[in-house]
PDB file of C-alpha atoms in Angstrom:
ATOM      1  CA  GLU X 814       0.688  30.650 -37.045  1.00 66.00           C
ATOM      2  CA  ALA X 815       1.218  29.368 -33.519  1.00 81.00           C
ATOM      3  CA  GLY X 816       4.780  28.661 -32.461  1.00 92.00           C
ATOM      4  CA  VAL X 817       6.229  25.744 -30.543  1.00 95.00           C
ATOM      5  CA  ALA X 818       4.405  25.391 -27.226  1.00 96.00           C
ATOM      6  CA  GLN X 819       6.083  24.043 -24.117  1.00 96.00           C
ATOM      7  CA  SER X 820       4.986  23.469 -20.559  1.00 97.00           C
ATOM      8  CA  PRO X 821       5.663  23.917 -17.761  1.00 97.00           C
ATOM      9  CA  ARG X 822       7.865  26.980 -18.091  1.00 95.00           C
ATOM     10  CA  TYR X 823       9.476  26.522 -14.703  1.00 96.00           C
ATOM     11  CA  LYS X 824       9.864  23.535 -12.434  1.00 97.00           C
ATOM     12  CA  ILE X 825      11.732  23.022  -9.170  1.00 98.00           C
ATOM     13  CA  ILE X 826      12.074  19.473  -7.880  1.00 98.00           C
ATOM     14  CA  GLU X 827      14.185  17.599  -5.388  1.00 97.00           C
ATOM     15  CA  LYS X 828      16.812  15.153  -6.557  1.00 97.00           C
ATOM     16  CA  ARG X 829      15.518  11.653  -7.170  1.00 97.00           C
ATOM     17  CA  GLN X 830      12.061  13.005  -8.008  1.00 98.00           C
ATOM     18  CA  SER X 831      10.579  12.771 -11.473  1.00 97.00           C
ATOM     19  CA  VAL X 832       9.494  15.479 -13.916  1.00 98.00           C
ATOM     20  CA  ALA X 833       7.826  15.578 -17.304  1.00 98.00           C
ATOM     21  CA  PHE X 834       7.897  18.252 -19.975  1.00 98.00           C
ATOM     22  CA  TRP X 835       5.409  18.591 -22.787  1.00 97.00           C
ATOM     23  CA  CYS X 836       5.887  20.037 -26.253  1.00 97.00           C
ATOM     24  CA  ASN X 837       3.517  20.767 -29.110  1.00 96.00           C
ATOM     25  CA  PRO X 838       5.365  21.603 -32.338  1.00 95.00           C
ATOM     26  CA  ILE X 839       4.329  23.998 -35.067  1.00 94.00           C
ATOM     27  CA  SER X 840       1.443  22.527 -37.024  1.00 92.00           C
ATOM     28  CA  GLY X 841       2.633  20.382 -39.912  1.00 89.00           C
ATOM     29  CA  HIS X 842       6.207  20.083 -38.695  1.00 91.00           C
ATOM     30  CA  ALA X 843       7.340  16.487 -39.034  1.00 90.00           C
ATOM     31  CA  THR X 844      10.592  16.768 -37.105  1.00 92.00           C
ATOM     32  CA  LEU X 845      10.720  17.422 -33.378  1.00 94.00           C
ATOM     33  CA  TYR X 846      13.817  17.956 -31.261  1.00 95.00           C
ATOM     34  CA  TRP X 847      14.533  18.050 -27.557  1.00 97.00           C
ATOM     35  CA  TYR X 848      17.642  19.964 -26.503  1.00 96.00           C
ATOM     36  CA  GLN X 849      19.232  20.387 -23.096  1.00 97.00           C
ATOM     37  CA  GLN X 850      20.922  23.705 -22.440  1.00 96.00           C
ATOM     38  CA  ILE X 851      23.017  24.085 -19.324  1.00 94.00           C
ATOM     39  CA  LEU X 852      23.654  27.679 -18.231  1.00 88.00           C
ATOM     40  CA  GLY X 853      26.474  29.237 -20.235  1.00 86.00           C
ATOM     41  CA  GLN X 854      26.589  26.501 -22.861  1.00 90.00           C
ATOM     42  CA  GLY X 855      25.091  25.863 -26.263  1.00 92.00           C
ATOM     43  CA  PRO X 856      22.097  23.553 -26.672  1.00 94.00           C
ATOM     44  CA  LYS X 857      22.855  19.830 -26.757  1.00 94.00           C
ATOM     45  CA  LEU X 858      20.576  17.536 -28.732  1.00 93.00           C
ATOM     46  CA  LEU X 859      18.933  14.881 -26.572  1.00 97.00           C
ATOM     47  CA  ILE X 860      16.583  13.286 -29.063  1.00 96.00           C
ATOM     48  CA  GLN X 861      15.253  13.902 -32.565  1.00 94.00           C
ATOM     49  CA  PHE X 862      11.969  12.512 -33.896  1.00 94.00           C
ATOM     50  CA  GLN X 863      10.845  12.262 -37.492  1.00 90.00           C
ATOM     51  CA  ASN X 864       7.066  11.899 -37.258  1.00 88.00           C
ATOM     52  CA  ASN X 865       6.787   9.361 -34.427  1.00 84.00           C
ATOM     53  CA  GLY X 866      10.074   7.567 -35.085  1.00 91.00           C
ATOM     54  CA  VAL X 867      13.384   8.274 -33.351  1.00 93.00           C
ATOM     55  CA  VAL X 868      16.111   9.563 -35.689  1.00 90.00           C
ATOM     56  CA  ASP X 869      18.825  10.227 -33.115  1.00 91.00           C
ATOM     57  CA  ASP X 870      18.930   9.602 -29.380  1.00 95.00           C
ATOM     58  CA  SER X 871      22.649   8.999 -29.051  1.00 92.00           C
ATOM     59  CA  GLN X 872      23.088  11.679 -26.375  1.00 93.00           C
ATOM     60  CA  LEU X 873      20.011  10.839 -24.342  1.00 96.00           C
ATOM     61  CA  PRO X 874      20.922   9.396 -20.891  1.00 95.00           C
ATOM     62  CA  LYS X 875      18.594   6.482 -21.278  1.00 95.00           C
ATOM     63  CA  ASP X 876      18.964   5.273 -17.711  1.00 96.00           C
ATOM     64  CA  ARG X 877      16.993   8.295 -16.509  1.00 97.00           C
ATOM     65  CA  PHE X 878      15.618  10.151 -19.536  1.00 98.00           C
ATOM     66  CA  SER X 879      12.838   8.990 -21.806  1.00 97.00           C
ATOM     67  CA  ALA X 880      10.866  10.666 -24.555  1.00 97.00           C
ATOM     68  CA  GLU X 881       7.951   9.755 -26.723  1.00 95.00           C
ATOM     69  CA  ARG X 882       6.043  11.264 -29.589  1.00 94.00           C
ATOM     70  CA  LEU X 883       2.880   9.305 -29.950  1.00 82.00           C
ATOM     71  CA  LYS X 884       0.839   9.971 -33.105  1.00 85.00           C
ATOM     72  CA  GLY X 885       3.675  12.063 -34.504  1.00 83.00           C
ATOM     73  CA  VAL X 886       2.488  15.361 -33.061  1.00 91.00           C
ATOM     74  CA  ASP X 887       3.169  16.401 -29.477  1.00 94.00           C
ATOM     75  CA  SER X 888       5.913  14.954 -27.342  1.00 97.00           C
ATOM     76  CA  THR X 889       6.801  14.340 -23.703  1.00 97.00           C
ATOM     77  CA  LEU X 890      10.268  14.269 -22.167  1.00 98.00           C
ATOM     78  CA  LYS X 891      10.584  12.588 -18.773  1.00 98.00           C
ATOM     79  CA  ILE X 892      13.399  12.518 -16.259  1.00 98.00           C
ATOM     80  CA  GLN X 893      13.317   9.910 -13.510  1.00 97.00           C
ATOM     81  CA  PRO X 894      15.087  10.055 -11.120  1.00 96.00           C
ATOM     82  CA  ALA X 895      16.441  13.582 -11.464  1.00 97.00           C
ATOM     83  CA  LYS X 896      20.001  14.499 -10.510  1.00 97.00           C
ATOM     84  CA  LEU X 897      21.443  17.877  -9.587  1.00 97.00           C
ATOM     85  CA  GLU X 898      23.282  18.040 -12.925  1.00 96.00           C
ATOM     86  CA  ASP X 899      19.967  17.871 -14.793  1.00 97.00           C
ATOM     87  CA  SER X 900      19.312  21.497 -13.847  1.00 97.00           C
ATOM     88  CA  ALA X 901      19.037  23.159 -17.244  1.00 96.00           C
ATOM     89  CA  VAL X 902      16.657  24.598 -19.780  1.00 95.00           C
ATOM     90  CA  TYR X 903      14.928  21.970 -21.880  1.00 97.00           C
ATOM     91  CA  LEU X 904      14.220  23.352 -25.316  1.00 96.00           C
ATOM     92  CA  CYS X 905      11.794  21.808 -27.727  1.00 96.00           C
ATOM     93  CA  ALA X 906      12.093  22.667 -31.403  1.00 95.00           C
ATOM     94  CA  SER X 907      10.494  21.624 -34.665  1.00 93.00           C
ATOM     95  CA  SER X 908      11.113  21.818 -38.391  1.00 91.00           C
ATOM     96  CA  GLN X 909       9.073  21.013 -41.466  1.00 86.00           C
ATOM     97  CA  GLY X 910      11.230  18.109 -42.526  1.00 70.00           C
ATOM     98  CA  ALA X 911      14.438  16.406 -41.689  1.00 59.00           C
ATOM     99  CA  GLY X 912      16.017  16.391 -45.086  1.00 58.00           C
ATOM    100  CA  GLY X 913      17.615  19.357 -46.749  1.00 57.00           C
ATOM    101  CA  SER X 914      19.915  21.892 -45.221  1.00 56.00           C
ATOM    102  CA  GLY X 915      17.357  24.663 -45.432  1.00 62.00           C
ATOM    103  CA  ASN X 916      14.874  23.351 -42.921  1.00 79.00           C
ATOM    104  CA  THR X 917      15.106  25.926 -40.171  1.00 88.00           C
ATOM    105  CA  ILE X 918      14.270  24.727 -36.691  1.00 90.00           C
ATOM    106  CA  TYR X 919      12.050  26.860 -34.516  1.00 92.00           C
ATOM    107  CA  PHE X 920      12.220  26.763 -30.749  1.00 93.00           C
ATOM    108  CA  GLY X 921       9.744  27.027 -27.946  1.00 94.00           C
ATOM    109  CA  GLU X 922      10.323  29.250 -24.933  1.00 92.00           C
ATOM    110  CA  GLY X 923      11.920  26.418 -22.986  1.00 94.00           C
ATOM    111  CA  SER X 924      11.223  24.659 -19.715  1.00 96.00           C
ATOM    112  CA  TRP X 925      13.541  25.727 -16.908  1.00 95.00           C
ATOM    113  CA  LEU X 926      14.352  22.901 -14.512  1.00 97.00           C
ATOM    114  CA  THR X 927      16.030  23.353 -11.153  1.00 97.00           C
ATOM    115  CA  VAL X 928      16.934  20.240  -9.177  1.00 97.00           C
ATOM    116  CA  VAL X 929      17.675  20.874  -5.492  1.00 97.00           C
TER     117      VAL X 929
ATOM    118  CA  ALA W1144      31.370  14.454 -37.540  1.00 75.00           C
ATOM    119  CA  GLN W1145      30.391  18.100 -37.492  1.00 83.00           C
ATOM    120  CA  LYS W1146      31.770  20.923 -35.442  1.00 90.00           C
ATOM    121  CA  ILE W1147      30.901  24.529 -34.781  1.00 95.00           C
ATOM    122  CA  THR W1148      33.328  26.877 -33.052  1.00 95.00           C
ATOM    123  CA  GLN W1149      32.629  30.294 -31.579  1.00 97.00           C
ATOM    124  CA  THR W1150      35.815  31.701 -30.085  1.00 96.00           C
ATOM    125  CA  GLN W1151      34.431  34.908 -28.581  1.00 95.00           C
ATOM    126  CA  PRO W1152      32.768  34.227 -25.218  1.00 93.00           C
ATOM    127  CA  GLY W1153      31.837  37.892 -24.849  1.00 95.00           C
ATOM    128  CA  MET W1154      31.767  41.043 -26.953  1.00 94.00           C
ATOM    129  CA  PHE W1155      31.026  44.692 -26.275  1.00 96.00           C
ATOM    130  CA  VAL W1156      29.814  47.167 -28.877  1.00 97.00           C
ATOM    131  CA  GLN W1157      28.736  50.768 -28.718  1.00 97.00           C
ATOM    132  CA  GLU W1158      25.138  51.494 -29.623  1.00 97.00           C
ATOM    133  CA  LYS W1159      24.674  52.315 -33.338  1.00 97.00           C
ATOM    134  CA  GLU W1160      27.972  50.712 -34.325  1.00 97.00           C
ATOM    135  CA  ALA W1161      28.412  47.479 -36.284  1.00 98.00           C
ATOM    136  CA  VAL W1162      29.707  44.270 -34.732  1.00 97.00           C
ATOM    137  CA  THR W1163      30.941  40.951 -36.141  1.00 98.00           C
ATOM    138  CA  LEU W1164      30.460  37.676 -34.300  1.00 98.00           C
ATOM    139  CA  ASP W1165      32.786  34.899 -35.431  1.00 98.00           C
ATOM    140  CA  CYS W1166      31.850  31.338 -36.321  1.00 98.00           C
ATOM    141  CA  THR W1167      33.870  28.582 -37.937  1.00 97.00           C
ATOM    142  CA  TYR W1168      32.628  25.152 -38.823  1.00 97.00           C
ATOM    143  CA  ASP W1169      33.617  21.750 -40.087  1.00 95.00           C
ATOM    144  CA  THR W1170      31.520  19.142 -41.841  1.00 94.00           C
ATOM    145  CA  SER W1171      31.896  16.462 -44.489  1.00 92.00           C
ATOM    146  CA  ASP W1172      28.353  16.923 -45.761  1.00 91.00           C
ATOM    147  CA  PRO W1173      28.615  18.786 -49.104  1.00 90.00           C
ATOM    148  CA  SER W1174      25.095  20.154 -48.651  1.00 90.00           C
ATOM    149  CA  TYR W1175      24.847  21.905 -45.335  1.00 92.00           C
ATOM    150  CA  GLY W1176      23.163  24.915 -43.820  1.00 93.00           C
ATOM    151  CA  LEU W1177      24.414  27.534 -41.430  1.00 95.00           C
ATOM    152  CA  PHE W1178      22.157  29.343 -38.997  1.00 95.00           C
ATOM    153  CA  TRP W1179      22.366  32.073 -36.407  1.00 97.00           C
ATOM    154  CA  TYR W1180      20.089  32.304 -33.392  1.00 96.00           C
ATOM    155  CA  LYS W1181      19.653  34.971 -30.736  1.00 97.00           C
ATOM    156  CA  GLN W1182      18.864  34.028 -27.151  1.00 95.00           C
ATOM    157  CA  PRO W1183      17.791  36.869 -24.858  1.00 93.00           C
ATOM    158  CA  SER W1184      17.773  36.435 -21.097  1.00 89.00           C
ATOM    159  CA  SER W1185      14.211  35.116 -21.331  1.00 86.00           C
ATOM    160  CA  GLY W1186      15.666  31.930 -22.799  1.00 86.00           C
ATOM    161  CA  GLU W1187      13.862  31.640 -26.121  1.00 87.00           C
ATOM    162  CA  MET W1188      15.995  30.849 -29.161  1.00 92.00           C
ATOM    163  CA  ILE W1189      15.102  33.228 -31.978  1.00 93.00           C
ATOM    164  CA  PHE W1190      16.048  32.376 -35.558  1.00 93.00           C
ATOM    165  CA  LEU W1191      17.924  35.223 -37.255  1.00 96.00           C
ATOM    166  CA  ILE W1192      19.434  34.157 -40.552  1.00 95.00           C
ATOM    167  CA  TYR W1193      20.241  31.165 -42.767  1.00 94.00           C
ATOM    168  CA  GLN W1194      22.938  30.466 -45.367  1.00 94.00           C
ATOM    169  CA  GLY W1195      22.992  27.388 -47.584  1.00 92.00           C
ATOM    170  CA  SER W1196      26.314  25.881 -48.594  1.00 92.00           C
ATOM    171  CA  TYR W1197      25.534  26.339 -52.288  1.00 91.00           C
ATOM    172  CA  ASP W1198      24.242  29.888 -51.983  1.00 90.00           C
ATOM    173  CA  GLN W1199      26.373  32.261 -54.016  1.00 88.00           C
ATOM    174  CA  GLN W1200      25.276  35.416 -52.256  1.00 93.00           C
ATOM    175  CA  ASN W1201      25.723  36.228 -48.597  1.00 94.00           C
ATOM    176  CA  ALA W1202      22.419  36.116 -46.721  1.00 94.00           C
ATOM    177  CA  THR W1203      20.906  39.314 -45.338  1.00 95.00           C
ATOM    178  CA  GLU W1204      17.903  39.886 -43.097  1.00 94.00           C
ATOM    179  CA  GLY W1205      17.361  43.488 -42.130  1.00 96.00           C
ATOM    180  CA  ARG W1206      20.275  44.561 -39.919  1.00 97.00           C
ATOM    181  CA  TYR W1207      21.733  41.045 -39.948  1.00 97.00           C
ATOM    182  CA  SER W1208      24.065  39.744 -42.618  1.00 97.00           C
ATOM    183  CA  LEU W1209      26.075  36.560 -42.798  1.00 97.00           C
ATOM    184  CA  ASN W1210      29.630  36.823 -44.087  1.00 96.00           C
ATOM    185  CA  PHE W1211      30.033  33.371 -45.651  1.00 96.00           C
ATOM    186  CA  GLN W1212      33.560  32.368 -46.648  1.00 96.00           C
ATOM    187  CA  LYS W1213      33.278  28.763 -47.759  1.00 95.00           C
ATOM    188  CA  ALA W1214      36.969  28.116 -48.376  1.00 94.00           C
ATOM    189  CA  ARG W1215      37.802  29.338 -44.875  1.00 96.00           C
ATOM    190  CA  LYS W1216      34.793  27.526 -43.382  1.00 96.00           C
ATOM    191  CA  SER W1217      33.590  30.628 -41.659  1.00 97.00           C
ATOM    192  CA  ALA W1218      30.108  32.078 -41.276  1.00 97.00           C
ATOM    193  CA  ASN W1219      30.375  35.304 -39.323  1.00 98.00           C
ATOM    194  CA  LEU W1220      27.306  37.281 -38.295  1.00 98.00           C
ATOM    195  CA  VAL W1221      27.399  41.024 -38.853  1.00 98.00           C
ATOM    196  CA  ILE W1222      24.931  43.211 -36.974  1.00 98.00           C
ATOM    197  CA  SER W1223      24.761  46.747 -38.290  1.00 96.00           C
ATOM    198  CA  ALA W1224      23.633  49.753 -36.257  1.00 96.00           C
ATOM    199  CA  SER W1225      23.534  47.904 -32.924  1.00 97.00           C
ATOM    200  CA  GLN W1226      20.616  48.561 -30.613  1.00 97.00           C
ATOM    201  CA  LEU W1227      20.326  48.048 -26.870  1.00 97.00           C
ATOM    202  CA  GLY W1228      17.851  45.247 -27.543  1.00 96.00           C
ATOM    203  CA  ASP W1229      20.572  43.322 -29.368  1.00 98.00           C
ATOM    204  CA  SER W1230      22.184  42.477 -26.036  1.00 97.00           C
ATOM    205  CA  ALA W1231      21.846  38.689 -25.832  1.00 97.00           C
ATOM    206  CA  MET W1232      23.605  35.383 -26.450  1.00 97.00           C
ATOM    207  CA  TYR W1233      24.182  34.532 -30.088  1.00 98.00           C
ATOM    208  CA  PHE W1234      24.569  30.962 -31.308  1.00 97.00           C
ATOM    209  CA  CYS W1235      25.880  29.714 -34.610  1.00 97.00           C
ATOM    210  CA  ALA W1236      24.573  26.353 -35.776  1.00 95.00           C
ATOM    211  CA  ILE W1237      25.223  23.958 -38.625  1.00 93.00           C
ATOM    212  CA  LYS W1238      22.835  21.469 -40.156  1.00 91.00           C
ATOM    213  CA  GLY W1239      24.408  18.599 -42.026  1.00 87.00           C
ATOM    214  CA  PHE W1240      23.540  14.930 -42.432  1.00 84.00           C
ATOM    215  CA  ASN W1241      20.121  15.765 -41.040  1.00 81.00           C
ATOM    216  CA  LYS W1242      21.539  16.918 -37.704  1.00 84.00           C
ATOM    217  CA  PHE W1243      21.857  20.284 -36.024  1.00 86.00           C
ATOM    218  CA  TYR W1244      24.861  21.256 -33.911  1.00 89.00           C
ATOM    219  CA  PHE W1245      25.265  24.469 -31.981  1.00 93.00           C
ATOM    220  CA  GLY W1246      28.335  26.418 -30.965  1.00 95.00           C
ATOM    221  CA  SER W1247      29.021  27.546 -27.420  1.00 94.00           C
ATOM    222  CA  GLY W1248      27.711  31.040 -28.064  1.00 96.00           C
ATOM    223  CA  THR W1249      28.879  34.644 -27.828  1.00 97.00           C
ATOM    224  CA  LYS W1250      27.429  37.042 -25.288  1.00 97.00           C
ATOM    225  CA  LEU W1251      26.947  40.465 -26.853  1.00 98.00           C
ATOM    226  CA  ASN W1252      26.578  43.552 -24.716  1.00 97.00           C
ATOM    227  CA  VAL W1253      25.499  46.770 -26.384  1.00 97.00           C
ATOM    228  CA  LYS W1254      26.575  49.880 -24.476  1.00 96.00           C
ATOM    229  CA  PRO W1255      24.537  53.095 -24.589  1.00 95.00           C
TER     230      PRO W1255
END
């Protein structure tokens, strides 16, 4: 079974530029998550989708970050304009369902962003 | 609100010895799950082990076991017979009210 796919793996951009990350979850997984992980810290949830609806985006900086999950499968996270503090790893994850404590989430390899 | 606390920023262990990584949590969801993930320097988060709040037995997966003490709200990870490849960041996470929260992590270094 294929895992969570993410691209690009690495991206270097200048501040005020834009960037987009793509994620394809594990087949059949209804819930998709985007996390931001700054070096030395734990992952912070940016947005959680259940199918193509948003469950939680309370920590998403909506003035510069946007995300969509059209058709309830793959997803795109966009940052525009980027700031230096956006330098982080952006982790996409998926789980079979949202309900129930036993739904393990599985992560992709991450997209490393450096803003210079 | 939910909270996960990992108080050990870094740990050292000798190869082949056992090590315990601490994790405490807080949640008001009576049905919650506790997870441990390993993150090597490559960046990928690898699922290790899961414990449900109603599980009577402590979870085990190979060399990993979860020491679940519900009354103390702790979910420590025990790695037996440490290997050099165990050197990585380890994150404890809680899932409650349909949301996942991660701790700040513990960096484990296994010495030869």
